């Protein structure tokens, strides 16, 4: 009893030994394509490359709106979850209305905390960046003939 082959008839092992598929008789082979490379078997389509006429201002406004939306609802959820956990920790029942009200009352303190903590992180990174820039300049001054090439691949950003 013969077992059926898992490959379709056109891709059977005996037909894969041929050097290349023969072109159809209705279309002549193009001179630019080589006979060893078969044509692609699928159509390439990208949503990112198909719409080049999108206005960059629109993209920027949508991005800003998305960030504001996510930030606001993140802070509201943090306030509500913190209130609910605090109430549950002491064995009190958690009511939905009081949890939503507490998220609105804690929104501005959480927003102030977010802004201040991000400002501190930004200032630390700014100080470290200026220190590293100053250090490279000092090293260039101390060591004669040393020149740091900023066109090197080690200074390129990842795209």
PDB file of C-alpha atoms in Angstrom:
ATOM      1  CA  UNK A   1       0.000   0.000   0.000  1.00  0.00           C
ATOM      2  CA  UNK A   2       1.535   3.327  -1.097  1.00  0.00           C
ATOM      3  CA  UNK A   3       1.511   6.303   1.237  1.00  0.00           C
ATOM      4  CA  UNK A   4       0.311   9.571  -0.251  1.00  0.00           C
ATOM      5  CA  UNK A   5       2.964  12.235  -0.785  1.00  0.00           C
ATOM      6  CA  UNK A   6       2.547  15.371   1.405  1.00  0.00           C
ATOM      7  CA  UNK A   7       3.812  17.522  -1.466  1.00  0.00           C
ATOM      8  CA  UNK A   8       1.567  18.679  -4.295  1.00  0.00           C
ATOM      9  CA  UNK A   9       2.272  17.038  -7.660  1.00  0.00           C
ATOM     10  CA  UNK A  10       4.142  20.086  -8.983  1.00  0.00           C
ATOM     11  CA  UNK A  11       6.526  20.065  -6.006  1.00  0.00           C
ATOM     12  CA  UNK A  12       7.279  16.371  -5.864  1.00  0.00           C
ATOM     13  CA  UNK A  13      10.924  15.472  -5.214  1.00  0.00           C
ATOM     14  CA  UNK A  14      11.342  14.144  -8.742  1.00  0.00           C
ATOM     15  CA  UNK A  15      10.286  17.487 -10.280  1.00  0.00           C
ATOM     16  CA  UNK A  16      12.492  19.540  -7.931  1.00  0.00           C
ATOM     17  CA  UNK A  17      15.611  18.121  -9.570  1.00  0.00           C
ATOM     18  CA  UNK A  18      14.927  20.094 -12.754  1.00  0.00           C
ATOM     19  CA  UNK A  19      17.036  23.264 -12.969  1.00  0.00           C
ATOM     20  CA  UNK A  20      14.230  25.796 -13.318  1.00  0.00           C
ATOM     21  CA  UNK A  21      10.539  25.911 -14.131  1.00  0.00           C
ATOM     22  CA  UNK A  22       9.792  26.444 -17.765  1.00  0.00           C
ATOM     23  CA  UNK A  23       8.062  29.721 -18.625  1.00  0.00           C
ATOM     24  CA  UNK A  24       4.551  29.582 -19.936  1.00  0.00           C
ATOM     25  CA  UNK A  25       4.318  29.623 -23.731  1.00  0.00           C
ATOM     26  CA  UNK A  26       2.097  32.750 -23.797  1.00  0.00           C
ATOM     27  CA  UNK A  27       4.607  35.033 -22.053  1.00  0.00           C
ATOM     28  CA  UNK A  28       8.119  35.341 -23.436  1.00  0.00           C
ATOM     29  CA  UNK A  29      10.932  35.494 -20.887  1.00  0.00           C
ATOM     30  CA  UNK A  30      12.130  39.008 -20.122  1.00  0.00           C
ATOM     31  CA  UNK A  31      15.775  39.724 -20.903  1.00  0.00           C
ATOM     32  CA  UNK A  32      16.351  41.321 -17.473  1.00  0.00           C
ATOM     33  CA  UNK A  33      15.396  38.194 -15.503  1.00  0.00           C
ATOM     34  CA  UNK A  34      17.750  35.270 -15.315  1.00  0.00           C
ATOM     35  CA  UNK A  35      16.608  31.763 -16.076  1.00  0.00           C
ATOM     36  CA  UNK A  36      17.691  30.478 -12.660  1.00  0.00           C
ATOM     37  CA  UNK A  37      15.460  32.808 -10.578  1.00  0.00           C
ATOM     38  CA  UNK A  38      11.770  31.903 -10.759  1.00  0.00           C
ATOM     39  CA  UNK A  39       9.227  34.720 -10.502  1.00  0.00           C
ATOM     40  CA  UNK A  40       7.873  35.404  -7.005  1.00  0.00           C
ATOM     41  CA  UNK A  41       4.984  33.220  -5.989  1.00  0.00           C
ATOM     42  CA  UNK A  42       3.242  35.889  -3.932  1.00  0.00           C
ATOM     43  CA  UNK A  43       2.261  39.512  -4.209  1.00  0.00           C
ATOM     44  CA  UNK A  44       4.026  41.926  -1.880  1.00  0.00           C
ATOM     45  CA  UNK A  45       1.778  44.551  -0.332  1.00  0.00           C
ATOM     46  CA  UNK A  46       2.564  46.922   2.496  1.00  0.00           C
ATOM     47  CA  UNK A  47       0.085  49.238   4.177  1.00  0.00           C
ATOM     48  CA  UNK A  48       2.936  51.487   5.291  1.00  0.00           C
ATOM     49  CA  UNK A  49       4.194  52.176   1.774  1.00  0.00           C
ATOM     50  CA  UNK A  50       0.853  52.389  -0.010  1.00  0.00           C
ATOM     51  CA  UNK A  51      -0.229  55.761   1.421  1.00  0.00           C
ATOM     52  CA  UNK A  52       2.447  58.335   0.685  1.00  0.00           C
ATOM     53  CA  UNK A  53      -0.050  61.198   0.464  1.00  0.00           C
ATOM     54  CA  UNK A  54      -0.751  61.384   4.241  1.00  0.00           C
ATOM     55  CA  UNK A  55      -0.084  64.841   5.639  1.00  0.00           C
ATOM     56  CA  UNK A  56       2.684  64.833   8.297  1.00  0.00           C
ATOM     57  CA  UNK A  57       0.703  67.363  10.355  1.00  0.00           C
ATOM     58  CA  UNK A  58      -2.195  64.921  10.527  1.00  0.00           C
ATOM     59  CA  UNK A  59       0.101  62.132  11.659  1.00  0.00           C
ATOM     60  CA  UNK A  60       1.629  64.386  14.309  1.00  0.00           C
ATOM     61  CA  UNK A  61      -1.785  65.484  15.603  1.00  0.00           C
ATOM     62  CA  UNK A  62      -3.014  61.890  15.746  1.00  0.00           C
ATOM     63  CA  UNK A  63       0.128  60.872  17.601  1.00  0.00           C
ATOM     64  CA  UNK A  64      -0.269  63.679  20.135  1.00  0.00           C
ATOM     65  CA  UNK A  65      -3.960  62.851  20.597  1.00  0.00           C
ATOM     66  CA  UNK A  66      -3.095  59.189  21.161  1.00  0.00           C
ATOM     67  CA  UNK A  67      -0.412  60.000  23.748  1.00  0.00           C
ATOM     68  CA  UNK A  68      -2.741  62.379  25.624  1.00  0.00           C
ATOM     69  CA  UNK A  69      -5.579  59.826  25.542  1.00  0.00           C
ATOM     70  CA  UNK A  70      -3.394  57.004  26.846  1.00  0.00           C
ATOM     71  CA  UNK A  71      -1.797  59.201  29.520  1.00  0.00           C
ATOM     72  CA  UNK A  72      -5.119  60.504  30.841  1.00  0.00           C
ATOM     73  CA  UNK A  73      -6.732  57.078  31.040  1.00  0.00           C
ATOM     74  CA  UNK A  74      -3.583  55.561  32.513  1.00  0.00           C
ATOM     75  CA  UNK A  75      -3.569  58.120  35.330  1.00  0.00           C
ATOM     76  CA  UNK A  76      -7.311  57.654  35.912  1.00  0.00           C
ATOM     77  CA  UNK A  77      -6.899  53.893  36.102  1.00  0.00           C
ATOM     78  CA  UNK A  78      -3.954  54.162  38.484  1.00  0.00           C
ATOM     79  CA  UNK A  79      -6.049  56.328  40.828  1.00  0.00           C
ATOM     80  CA  UNK A  80      -9.009  53.958  40.695  1.00  0.00           C
ATOM     81  CA  UNK A  81      -6.927  50.822  41.192  1.00  0.00           C
ATOM     82  CA  UNK A  82      -5.008  52.359  44.096  1.00  0.00           C
ATOM     83  CA  UNK A  83      -8.246  53.362  45.831  1.00  0.00           C
ATOM     84  CA  UNK A  84      -9.756  49.910  45.282  1.00  0.00           C
ATOM     85  CA  UNK A  85      -6.693  48.113  46.619  1.00  0.00           C
ATOM     86  CA  UNK A  86      -6.564  50.417  49.641  1.00  0.00           C
ATOM     87  CA  UNK A  87     -10.235  49.759  50.414  1.00  0.00           C
ATOM     88  CA  UNK A  88      -9.854  46.023  49.869  1.00  0.00           C
ATOM     89  CA  UNK A  89      -6.768  45.865  52.069  1.00  0.00           C
ATOM     90  CA  UNK A  90      -8.770  47.071  55.059  1.00  0.00           C
ATOM     91  CA  UNK A  91     -11.692  44.768  54.290  1.00  0.00           C
ATOM     92  CA  UNK A  92     -14.062  47.492  53.157  1.00  0.00           C
ATOM     93  CA  UNK A  93     -16.368  46.850  50.213  1.00  0.00           C
ATOM     94  CA  UNK A  94     -15.309  48.540  46.976  1.00  0.00           C
ATOM     95  CA  UNK A  95     -18.053  50.436  45.194  1.00  0.00           C
ATOM     96  CA  UNK A  96     -17.696  51.365  41.542  1.00  0.00           C
ATOM     97  CA  UNK A  97     -18.976  54.914  41.961  1.00  0.00           C
ATOM     98  CA  UNK A  98     -16.542  55.711  44.771  1.00  0.00           C
ATOM     99  CA  UNK A  99     -13.653  54.147  42.823  1.00  0.00           C
ATOM    100  CA  UNK A 100     -14.421  56.330  39.772  1.00  0.00           C
ATOM    101  CA  UNK A 101     -14.751  59.441  41.957  1.00  0.00           C
ATOM    102  CA  UNK A 102     -11.417  58.709  43.593  1.00  0.00           C
ATOM    103  CA  UNK A 103      -9.723  58.431  40.210  1.00  0.00           C
ATOM    104  CA  UNK A 104     -10.811  61.983  39.356  1.00  0.00           C
ATOM    105  CA  UNK A 105      -9.699  63.374  42.723  1.00  0.00           C
ATOM    106  CA  UNK A 106      -6.255  61.776  42.425  1.00  0.00           C
ATOM    107  CA  UNK A 107      -5.728  62.736  38.750  1.00  0.00           C
ATOM    108  CA  UNK A 108      -3.896  66.045  39.313  1.00  0.00           C
ATOM    109  CA  UNK A 109      -1.560  64.756  42.051  1.00  0.00           C
ATOM    110  CA  UNK A 110      -0.669  61.818  39.793  1.00  0.00           C
ATOM    111  CA  UNK A 111      -0.163  64.167  36.828  1.00  0.00           C
ATOM    112  CA  UNK A 112       2.164  66.348  38.922  1.00  0.00           C
ATOM    113  CA  UNK A 113       4.105  63.250  39.972  1.00  0.00           C
ATOM    114  CA  UNK A 114       4.387  62.110  36.349  1.00  0.00           C
ATOM    115  CA  UNK A 115       5.634  65.500  35.136  1.00  0.00           C
ATOM    116  CA  UNK A 116       8.119  65.919  37.975  1.00  0.00           C
ATOM    117  CA  UNK A 117       9.539  62.392  37.693  1.00  0.00           C
ATOM    118  CA  UNK A 118       9.922  62.699  33.907  1.00  0.00           C
ATOM    119  CA  UNK A 119      11.595  66.090  34.363  1.00  0.00           C
ATOM    120  CA  UNK A 120      14.069  64.593  36.819  1.00  0.00           C
ATOM    121  CA  UNK A 121      14.877  61.715  34.440  1.00  0.00           C
ATOM    122  CA  UNK A 122      15.283  64.167  31.541  1.00  0.00           C
ATOM    123  CA  UNK A 123      17.630  66.375  33.563  1.00  0.00           C
ATOM    124  CA  UNK A 124      19.727  63.376  34.641  1.00  0.00           C
ATOM    125  CA  UNK A 125      20.034  62.189  31.032  1.00  0.00           C
ATOM    126  CA  UNK A 126      20.873  65.725  29.886  1.00  0.00           C
ATOM    127  CA  UNK A 127      23.615  66.029  32.496  1.00  0.00           C
ATOM    128  CA  UNK A 128      25.036  62.610  31.545  1.00  0.00           C
ATOM    129  CA  UNK A 129      24.965  63.527  27.845  1.00  0.00           C
ATOM    130  CA  UNK A 130      26.742  66.838  28.440  1.00  0.00           C
ATOM    131  CA  UNK A 131      29.283  65.098  30.686  1.00  0.00           C
ATOM    132  CA  UNK A 132      30.058  62.474  28.042  1.00  0.00           C
ATOM    133  CA  UNK A 133      30.372  65.156  25.346  1.00  0.00           C
ATOM    134  CA  UNK A 134      32.675  67.202  27.578  1.00  0.00           C
ATOM    135  CA  UNK A 135      34.724  64.119  28.424  1.00  0.00           C
ATOM    136  CA  UNK A 136      35.300  63.303  24.762  1.00  0.00           C
ATOM    137  CA  UNK A 137      36.373  66.913  24.109  1.00  0.00           C
ATOM    138  CA  UNK A 138      38.782  66.869  27.066  1.00  0.00           C
ATOM    139  CA  UNK A 139      40.265  63.559  25.915  1.00  0.00           C
ATOM    140  CA  UNK A 140      40.708  65.003  22.410  1.00  0.00           C
ATOM    141  CA  UNK A 141      42.552  67.993  23.932  1.00  0.00           C
ATOM    142  CA  UNK A 142      44.764  65.892  26.232  1.00  0.00           C
ATOM    143  CA  UNK A 143      45.800  63.251  23.699  1.00  0.00           C
ATOM    144  CA  UNK A 144      47.488  64.966  20.732  1.00  0.00           C
ATOM    145  CA  UNK A 145      46.534  63.605  17.335  1.00  0.00           C
ATOM    146  CA  UNK A 146      43.415  61.828  18.615  1.00  0.00           C
ATOM    147  CA  UNK A 147      40.350  62.650  16.589  1.00  0.00           C
ATOM    148  CA  UNK A 148      36.919  61.142  17.218  1.00  0.00           C
ATOM    149  CA  UNK A 149      35.096  60.516  13.967  1.00  0.00           C
ATOM    150  CA  UNK A 150      31.406  61.151  14.476  1.00  0.00           C
ATOM    151  CA  UNK A 151      30.738  59.743  11.010  1.00  0.00           C
ATOM    152  CA  UNK A 152      31.685  56.296  12.304  1.00  0.00           C
ATOM    153  CA  UNK A 153      29.093  53.526  12.342  1.00  0.00           C
ATOM    154  CA  UNK A 154      29.336  53.450  16.148  1.00  0.00           C
ATOM    155  CA  UNK A 155      27.729  56.906  16.370  1.00  0.00           C
ATOM    156  CA  UNK A 156      24.795  56.164  14.073  1.00  0.00           C
ATOM    157  CA  UNK A 157      21.306  55.893  15.475  1.00  0.00           C
ATOM    158  CA  UNK A 158      19.198  52.794  14.909  1.00  0.00           C
ATOM    159  CA  UNK A 159      16.415  53.528  12.471  1.00  0.00           C
TER     160      UNK A 159
END
